[in-house]
mmCIF file of N, CA and C in Angstrom:
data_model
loop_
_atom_site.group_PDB
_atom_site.id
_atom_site.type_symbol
_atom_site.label_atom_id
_atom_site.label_comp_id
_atom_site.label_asym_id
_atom_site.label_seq_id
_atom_site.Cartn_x
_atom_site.Cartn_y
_atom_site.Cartn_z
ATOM 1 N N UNK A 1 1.247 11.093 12.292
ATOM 2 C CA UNK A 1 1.021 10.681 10.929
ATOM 3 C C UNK A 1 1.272 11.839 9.966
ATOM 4 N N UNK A 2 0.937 13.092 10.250
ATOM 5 C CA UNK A 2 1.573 14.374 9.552
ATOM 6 C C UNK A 2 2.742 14.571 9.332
ATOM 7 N N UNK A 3 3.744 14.226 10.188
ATOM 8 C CA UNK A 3 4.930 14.038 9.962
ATOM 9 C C UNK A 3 5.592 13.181 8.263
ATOM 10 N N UNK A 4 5.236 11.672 9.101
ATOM 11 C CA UNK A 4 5.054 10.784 8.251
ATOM 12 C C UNK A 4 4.512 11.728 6.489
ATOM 13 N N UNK A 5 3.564 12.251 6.155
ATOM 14 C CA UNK A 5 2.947 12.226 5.313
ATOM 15 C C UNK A 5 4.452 13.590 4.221
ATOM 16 N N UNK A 6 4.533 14.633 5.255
ATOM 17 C CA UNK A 6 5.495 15.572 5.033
ATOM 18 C C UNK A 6 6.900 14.964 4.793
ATOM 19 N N UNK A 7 7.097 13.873 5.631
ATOM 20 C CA UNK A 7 8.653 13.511 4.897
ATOM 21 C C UNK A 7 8.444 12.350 3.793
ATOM 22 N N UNK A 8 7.314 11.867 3.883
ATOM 23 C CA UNK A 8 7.154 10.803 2.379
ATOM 24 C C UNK A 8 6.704 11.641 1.248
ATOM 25 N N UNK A 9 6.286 12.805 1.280
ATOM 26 C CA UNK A 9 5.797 14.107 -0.108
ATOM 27 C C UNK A 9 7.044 13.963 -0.891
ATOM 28 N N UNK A 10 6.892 13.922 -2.280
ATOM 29 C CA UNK A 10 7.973 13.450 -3.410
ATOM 30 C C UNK A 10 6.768 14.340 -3.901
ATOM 31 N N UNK A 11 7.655 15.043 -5.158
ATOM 32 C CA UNK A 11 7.345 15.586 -6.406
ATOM 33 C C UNK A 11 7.134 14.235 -7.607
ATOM 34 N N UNK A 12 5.827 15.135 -8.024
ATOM 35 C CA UNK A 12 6.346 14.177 -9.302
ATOM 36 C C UNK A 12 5.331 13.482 -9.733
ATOM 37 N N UNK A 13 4.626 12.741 -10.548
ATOM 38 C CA UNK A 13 3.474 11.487 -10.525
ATOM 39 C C UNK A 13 3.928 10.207 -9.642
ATOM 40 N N UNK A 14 2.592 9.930 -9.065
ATOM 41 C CA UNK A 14 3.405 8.373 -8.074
ATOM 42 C C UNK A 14 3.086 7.378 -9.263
ATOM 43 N N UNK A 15 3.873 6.544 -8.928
ATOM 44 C CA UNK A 15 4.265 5.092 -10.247
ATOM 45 C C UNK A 15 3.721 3.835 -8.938
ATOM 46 N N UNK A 16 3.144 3.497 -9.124
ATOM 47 C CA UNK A 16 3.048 1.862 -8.278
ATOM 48 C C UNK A 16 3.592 0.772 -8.737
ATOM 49 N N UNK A 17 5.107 0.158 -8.366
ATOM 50 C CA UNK A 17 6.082 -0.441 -8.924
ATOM 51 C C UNK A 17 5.533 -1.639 -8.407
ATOM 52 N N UNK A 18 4.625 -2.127 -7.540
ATOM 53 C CA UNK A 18 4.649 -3.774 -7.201
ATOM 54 C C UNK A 18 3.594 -3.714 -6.296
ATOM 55 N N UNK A 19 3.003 -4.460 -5.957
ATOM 56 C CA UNK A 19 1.824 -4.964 -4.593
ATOM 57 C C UNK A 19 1.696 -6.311 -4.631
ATOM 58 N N UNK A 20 2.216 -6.875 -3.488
ATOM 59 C CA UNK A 20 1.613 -8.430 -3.137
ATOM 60 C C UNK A 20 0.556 -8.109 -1.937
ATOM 61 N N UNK A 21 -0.685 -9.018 -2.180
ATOM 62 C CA UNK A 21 -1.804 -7.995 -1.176
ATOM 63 C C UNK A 21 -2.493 -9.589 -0.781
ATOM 64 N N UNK A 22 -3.083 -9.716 0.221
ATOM 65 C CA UNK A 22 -3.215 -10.991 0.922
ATOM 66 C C UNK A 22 -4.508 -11.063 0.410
ATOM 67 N N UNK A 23 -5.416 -10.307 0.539
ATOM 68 C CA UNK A 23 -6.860 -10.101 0.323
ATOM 69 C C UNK A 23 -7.236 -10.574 -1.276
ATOM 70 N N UNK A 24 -6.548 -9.992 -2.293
ATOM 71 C CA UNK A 24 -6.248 -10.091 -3.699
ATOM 72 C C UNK A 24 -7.430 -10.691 -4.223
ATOM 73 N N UNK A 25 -7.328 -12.057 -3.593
ATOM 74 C CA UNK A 25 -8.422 -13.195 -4.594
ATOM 75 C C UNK A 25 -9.306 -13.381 -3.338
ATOM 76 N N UNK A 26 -9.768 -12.671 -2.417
ATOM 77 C CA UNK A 26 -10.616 -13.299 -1.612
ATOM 78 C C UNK A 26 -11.966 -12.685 -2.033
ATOM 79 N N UNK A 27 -12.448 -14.059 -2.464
ATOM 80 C CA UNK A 27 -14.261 -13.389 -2.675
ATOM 81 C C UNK A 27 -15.534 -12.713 -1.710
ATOM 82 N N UNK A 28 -14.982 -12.815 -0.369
ATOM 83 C CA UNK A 28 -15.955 -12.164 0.345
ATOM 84 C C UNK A 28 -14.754 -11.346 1.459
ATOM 85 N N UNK A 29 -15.778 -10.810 2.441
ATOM 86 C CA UNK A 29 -15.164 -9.431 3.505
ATOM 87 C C UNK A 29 -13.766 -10.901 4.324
ATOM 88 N N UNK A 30 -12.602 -9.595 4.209
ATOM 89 C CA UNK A 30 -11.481 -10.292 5.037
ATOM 90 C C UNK A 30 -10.623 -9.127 5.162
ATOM 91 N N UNK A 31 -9.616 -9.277 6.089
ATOM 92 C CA UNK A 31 -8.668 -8.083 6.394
ATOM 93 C C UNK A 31 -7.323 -8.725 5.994
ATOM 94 N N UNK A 32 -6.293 -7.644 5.944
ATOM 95 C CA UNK A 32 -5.095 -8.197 5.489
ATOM 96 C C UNK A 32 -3.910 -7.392 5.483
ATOM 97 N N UNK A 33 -3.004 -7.823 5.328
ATOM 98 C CA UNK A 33 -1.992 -6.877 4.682
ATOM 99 C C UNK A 33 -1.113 -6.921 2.801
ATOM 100 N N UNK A 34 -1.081 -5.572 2.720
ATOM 101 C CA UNK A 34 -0.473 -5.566 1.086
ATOM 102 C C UNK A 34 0.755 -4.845 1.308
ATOM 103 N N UNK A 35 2.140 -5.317 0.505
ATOM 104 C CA UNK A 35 3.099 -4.387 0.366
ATOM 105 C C UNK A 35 2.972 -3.552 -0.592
ATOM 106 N N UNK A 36 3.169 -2.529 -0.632
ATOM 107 C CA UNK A 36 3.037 -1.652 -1.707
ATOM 108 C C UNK A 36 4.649 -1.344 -2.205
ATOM 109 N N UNK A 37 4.725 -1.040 -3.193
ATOM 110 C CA UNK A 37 6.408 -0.422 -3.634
ATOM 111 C C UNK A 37 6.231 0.641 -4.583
ATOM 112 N N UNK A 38 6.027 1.977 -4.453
ATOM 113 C CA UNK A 38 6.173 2.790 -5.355
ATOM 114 C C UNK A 38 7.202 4.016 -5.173
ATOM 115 N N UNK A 39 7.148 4.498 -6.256
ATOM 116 C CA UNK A 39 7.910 6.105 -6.399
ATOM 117 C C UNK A 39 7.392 6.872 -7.093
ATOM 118 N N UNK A 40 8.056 8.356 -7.198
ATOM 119 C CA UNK A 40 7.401 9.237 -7.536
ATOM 120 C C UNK A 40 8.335 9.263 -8.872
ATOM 121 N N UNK A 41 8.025 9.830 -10.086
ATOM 122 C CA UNK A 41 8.308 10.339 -11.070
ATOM 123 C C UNK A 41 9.470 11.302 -11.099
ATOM 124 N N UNK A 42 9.688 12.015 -10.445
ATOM 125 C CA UNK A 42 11.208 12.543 -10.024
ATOM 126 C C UNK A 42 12.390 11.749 -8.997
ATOM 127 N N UNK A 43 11.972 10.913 -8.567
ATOM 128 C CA UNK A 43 12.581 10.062 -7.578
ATOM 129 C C UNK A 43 13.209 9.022 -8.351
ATOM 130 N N UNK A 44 14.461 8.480 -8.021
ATOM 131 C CA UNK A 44 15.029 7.393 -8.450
ATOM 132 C C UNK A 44 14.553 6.375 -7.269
ATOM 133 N N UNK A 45 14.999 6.432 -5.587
ATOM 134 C CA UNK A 45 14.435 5.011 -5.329
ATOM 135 C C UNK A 45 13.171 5.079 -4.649
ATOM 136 N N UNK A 46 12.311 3.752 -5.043
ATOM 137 C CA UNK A 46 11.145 3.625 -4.674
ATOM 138 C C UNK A 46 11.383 3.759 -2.805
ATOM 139 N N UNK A 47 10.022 3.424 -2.741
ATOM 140 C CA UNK A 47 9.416 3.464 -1.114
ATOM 141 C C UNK A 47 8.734 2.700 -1.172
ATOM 142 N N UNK A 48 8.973 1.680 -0.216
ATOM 143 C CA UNK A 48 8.111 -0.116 0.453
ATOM 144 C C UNK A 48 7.304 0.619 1.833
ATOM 145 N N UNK A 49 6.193 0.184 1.847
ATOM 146 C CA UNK A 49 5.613 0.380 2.720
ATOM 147 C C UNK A 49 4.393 -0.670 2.770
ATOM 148 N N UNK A 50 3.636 -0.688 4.116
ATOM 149 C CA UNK A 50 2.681 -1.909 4.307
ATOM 150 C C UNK A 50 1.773 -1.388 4.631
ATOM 151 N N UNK A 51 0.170 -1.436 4.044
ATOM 152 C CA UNK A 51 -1.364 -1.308 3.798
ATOM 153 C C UNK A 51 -1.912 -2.255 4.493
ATOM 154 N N UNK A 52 -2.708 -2.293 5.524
ATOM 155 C CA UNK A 52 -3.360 -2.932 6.167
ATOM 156 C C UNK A 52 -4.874 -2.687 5.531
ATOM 157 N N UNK A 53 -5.255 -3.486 4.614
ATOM 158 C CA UNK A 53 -6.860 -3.375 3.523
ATOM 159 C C UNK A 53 -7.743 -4.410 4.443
ATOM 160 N N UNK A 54 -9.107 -3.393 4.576
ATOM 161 C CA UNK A 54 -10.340 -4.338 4.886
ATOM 162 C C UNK A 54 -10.958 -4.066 3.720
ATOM 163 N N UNK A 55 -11.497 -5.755 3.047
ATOM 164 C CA UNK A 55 -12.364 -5.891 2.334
ATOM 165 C C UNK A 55 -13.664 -6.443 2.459
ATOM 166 N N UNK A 56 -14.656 -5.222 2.173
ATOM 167 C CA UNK A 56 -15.906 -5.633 2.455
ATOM 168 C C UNK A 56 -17.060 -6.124 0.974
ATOM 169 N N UNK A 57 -17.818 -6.684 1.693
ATOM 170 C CA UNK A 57 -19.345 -7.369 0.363
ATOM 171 C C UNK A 57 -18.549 -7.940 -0.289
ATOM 172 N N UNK A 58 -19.221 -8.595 -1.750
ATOM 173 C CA UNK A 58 -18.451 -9.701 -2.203
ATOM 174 C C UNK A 58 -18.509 -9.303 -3.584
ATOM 175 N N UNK A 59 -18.402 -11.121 -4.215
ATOM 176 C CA UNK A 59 -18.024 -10.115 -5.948
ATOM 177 C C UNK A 59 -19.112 -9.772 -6.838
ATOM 178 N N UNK A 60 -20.830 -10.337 -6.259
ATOM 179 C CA UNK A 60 -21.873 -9.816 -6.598
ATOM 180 C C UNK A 60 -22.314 -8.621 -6.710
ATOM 181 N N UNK A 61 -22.276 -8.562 -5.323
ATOM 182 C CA UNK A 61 -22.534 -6.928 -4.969
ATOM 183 C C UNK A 61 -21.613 -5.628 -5.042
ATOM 184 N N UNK A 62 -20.699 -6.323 -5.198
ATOM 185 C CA UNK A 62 -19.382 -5.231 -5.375
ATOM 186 C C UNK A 62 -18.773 -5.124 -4.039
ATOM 187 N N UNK A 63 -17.331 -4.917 -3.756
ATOM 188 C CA UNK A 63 -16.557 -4.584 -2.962
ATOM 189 C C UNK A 63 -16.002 -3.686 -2.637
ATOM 190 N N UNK A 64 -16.200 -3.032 -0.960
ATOM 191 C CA UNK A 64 -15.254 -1.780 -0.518
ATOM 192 C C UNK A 64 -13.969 -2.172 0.062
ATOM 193 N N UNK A 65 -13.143 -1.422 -0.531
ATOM 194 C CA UNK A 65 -11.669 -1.724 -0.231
ATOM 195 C C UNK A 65 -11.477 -0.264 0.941
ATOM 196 N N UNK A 66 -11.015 -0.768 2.076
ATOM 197 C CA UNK A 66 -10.850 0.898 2.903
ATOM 198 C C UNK A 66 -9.724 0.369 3.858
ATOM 199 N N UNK A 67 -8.646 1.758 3.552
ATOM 200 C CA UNK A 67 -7.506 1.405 4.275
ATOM 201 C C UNK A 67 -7.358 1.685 5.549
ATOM 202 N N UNK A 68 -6.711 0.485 6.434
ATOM 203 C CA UNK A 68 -7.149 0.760 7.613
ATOM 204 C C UNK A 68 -5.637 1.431 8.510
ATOM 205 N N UNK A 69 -4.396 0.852 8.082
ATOM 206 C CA UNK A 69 -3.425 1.642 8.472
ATOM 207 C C UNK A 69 -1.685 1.964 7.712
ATOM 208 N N UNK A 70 -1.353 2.395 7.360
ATOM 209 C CA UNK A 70 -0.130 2.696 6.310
ATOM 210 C C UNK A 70 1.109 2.413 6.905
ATOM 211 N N UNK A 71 2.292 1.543 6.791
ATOM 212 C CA UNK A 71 3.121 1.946 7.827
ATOM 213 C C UNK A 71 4.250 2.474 7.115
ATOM 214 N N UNK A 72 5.368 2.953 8.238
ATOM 215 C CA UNK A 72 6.498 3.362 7.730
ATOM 216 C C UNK A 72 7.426 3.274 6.546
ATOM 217 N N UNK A 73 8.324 3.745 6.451
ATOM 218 C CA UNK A 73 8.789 2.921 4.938
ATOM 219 C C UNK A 73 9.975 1.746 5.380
ATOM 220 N N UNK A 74 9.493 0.633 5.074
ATOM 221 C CA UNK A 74 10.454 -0.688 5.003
ATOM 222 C C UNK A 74 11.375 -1.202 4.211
ATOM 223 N N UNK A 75 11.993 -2.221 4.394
ATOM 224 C CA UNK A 75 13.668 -2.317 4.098
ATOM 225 C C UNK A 75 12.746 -2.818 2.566
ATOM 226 N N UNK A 76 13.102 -2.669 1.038
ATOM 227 C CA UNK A 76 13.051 -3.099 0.139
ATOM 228 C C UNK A 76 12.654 -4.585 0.149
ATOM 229 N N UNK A 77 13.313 -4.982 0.590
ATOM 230 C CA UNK A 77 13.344 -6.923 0.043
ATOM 231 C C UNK A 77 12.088 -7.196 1.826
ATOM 232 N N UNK A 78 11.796 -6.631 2.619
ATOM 233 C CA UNK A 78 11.306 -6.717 3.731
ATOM 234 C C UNK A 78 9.587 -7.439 3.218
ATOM 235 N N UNK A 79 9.564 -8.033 4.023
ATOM 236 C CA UNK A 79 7.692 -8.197 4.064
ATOM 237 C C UNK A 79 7.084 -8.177 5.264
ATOM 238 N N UNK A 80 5.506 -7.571 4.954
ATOM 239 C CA UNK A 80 4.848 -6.866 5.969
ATOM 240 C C UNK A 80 4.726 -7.927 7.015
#
């Protein structure tokens, strides 16, 4: 995963260009996957990658969002 982290390092501010996230509207604890699409501020093309989110407690009590695994970077138009 160090690897990973060293060749995805971009200069720059990260921009979060898009997320479709399964969990989104769910009112109580569920697991899921989200695509993420961002880039960095010096970078012209973004990076797709897939978030595996557990969401815990509900919308009373408030919700923990904790990521459970990141994956590689995927084909643009790809879904998780």
């Amino acid at each position: 995963m160090l690897g990973d982290a060293r060749r995805l390092k971009r200069a720059g501010q990260v921009l979060i260009l898009a997320d479709q996230s399964q969990t989104a509207y769910s009112l109580t604890s569920t697991v899921g996957d989200t695509r993420i699409a961002w880039k960095a501020t010096g970078n012209r093309f973004p990076v797709v990658q897939c978030v595996r989110v557990e969401r815990s407690g509900n919308v009373l009590s408030g919700l923990v969002i904790r990521l459970l695994t990141v994956s590689v970077p995927i084909p643009d138009t790809a879904d998780c």
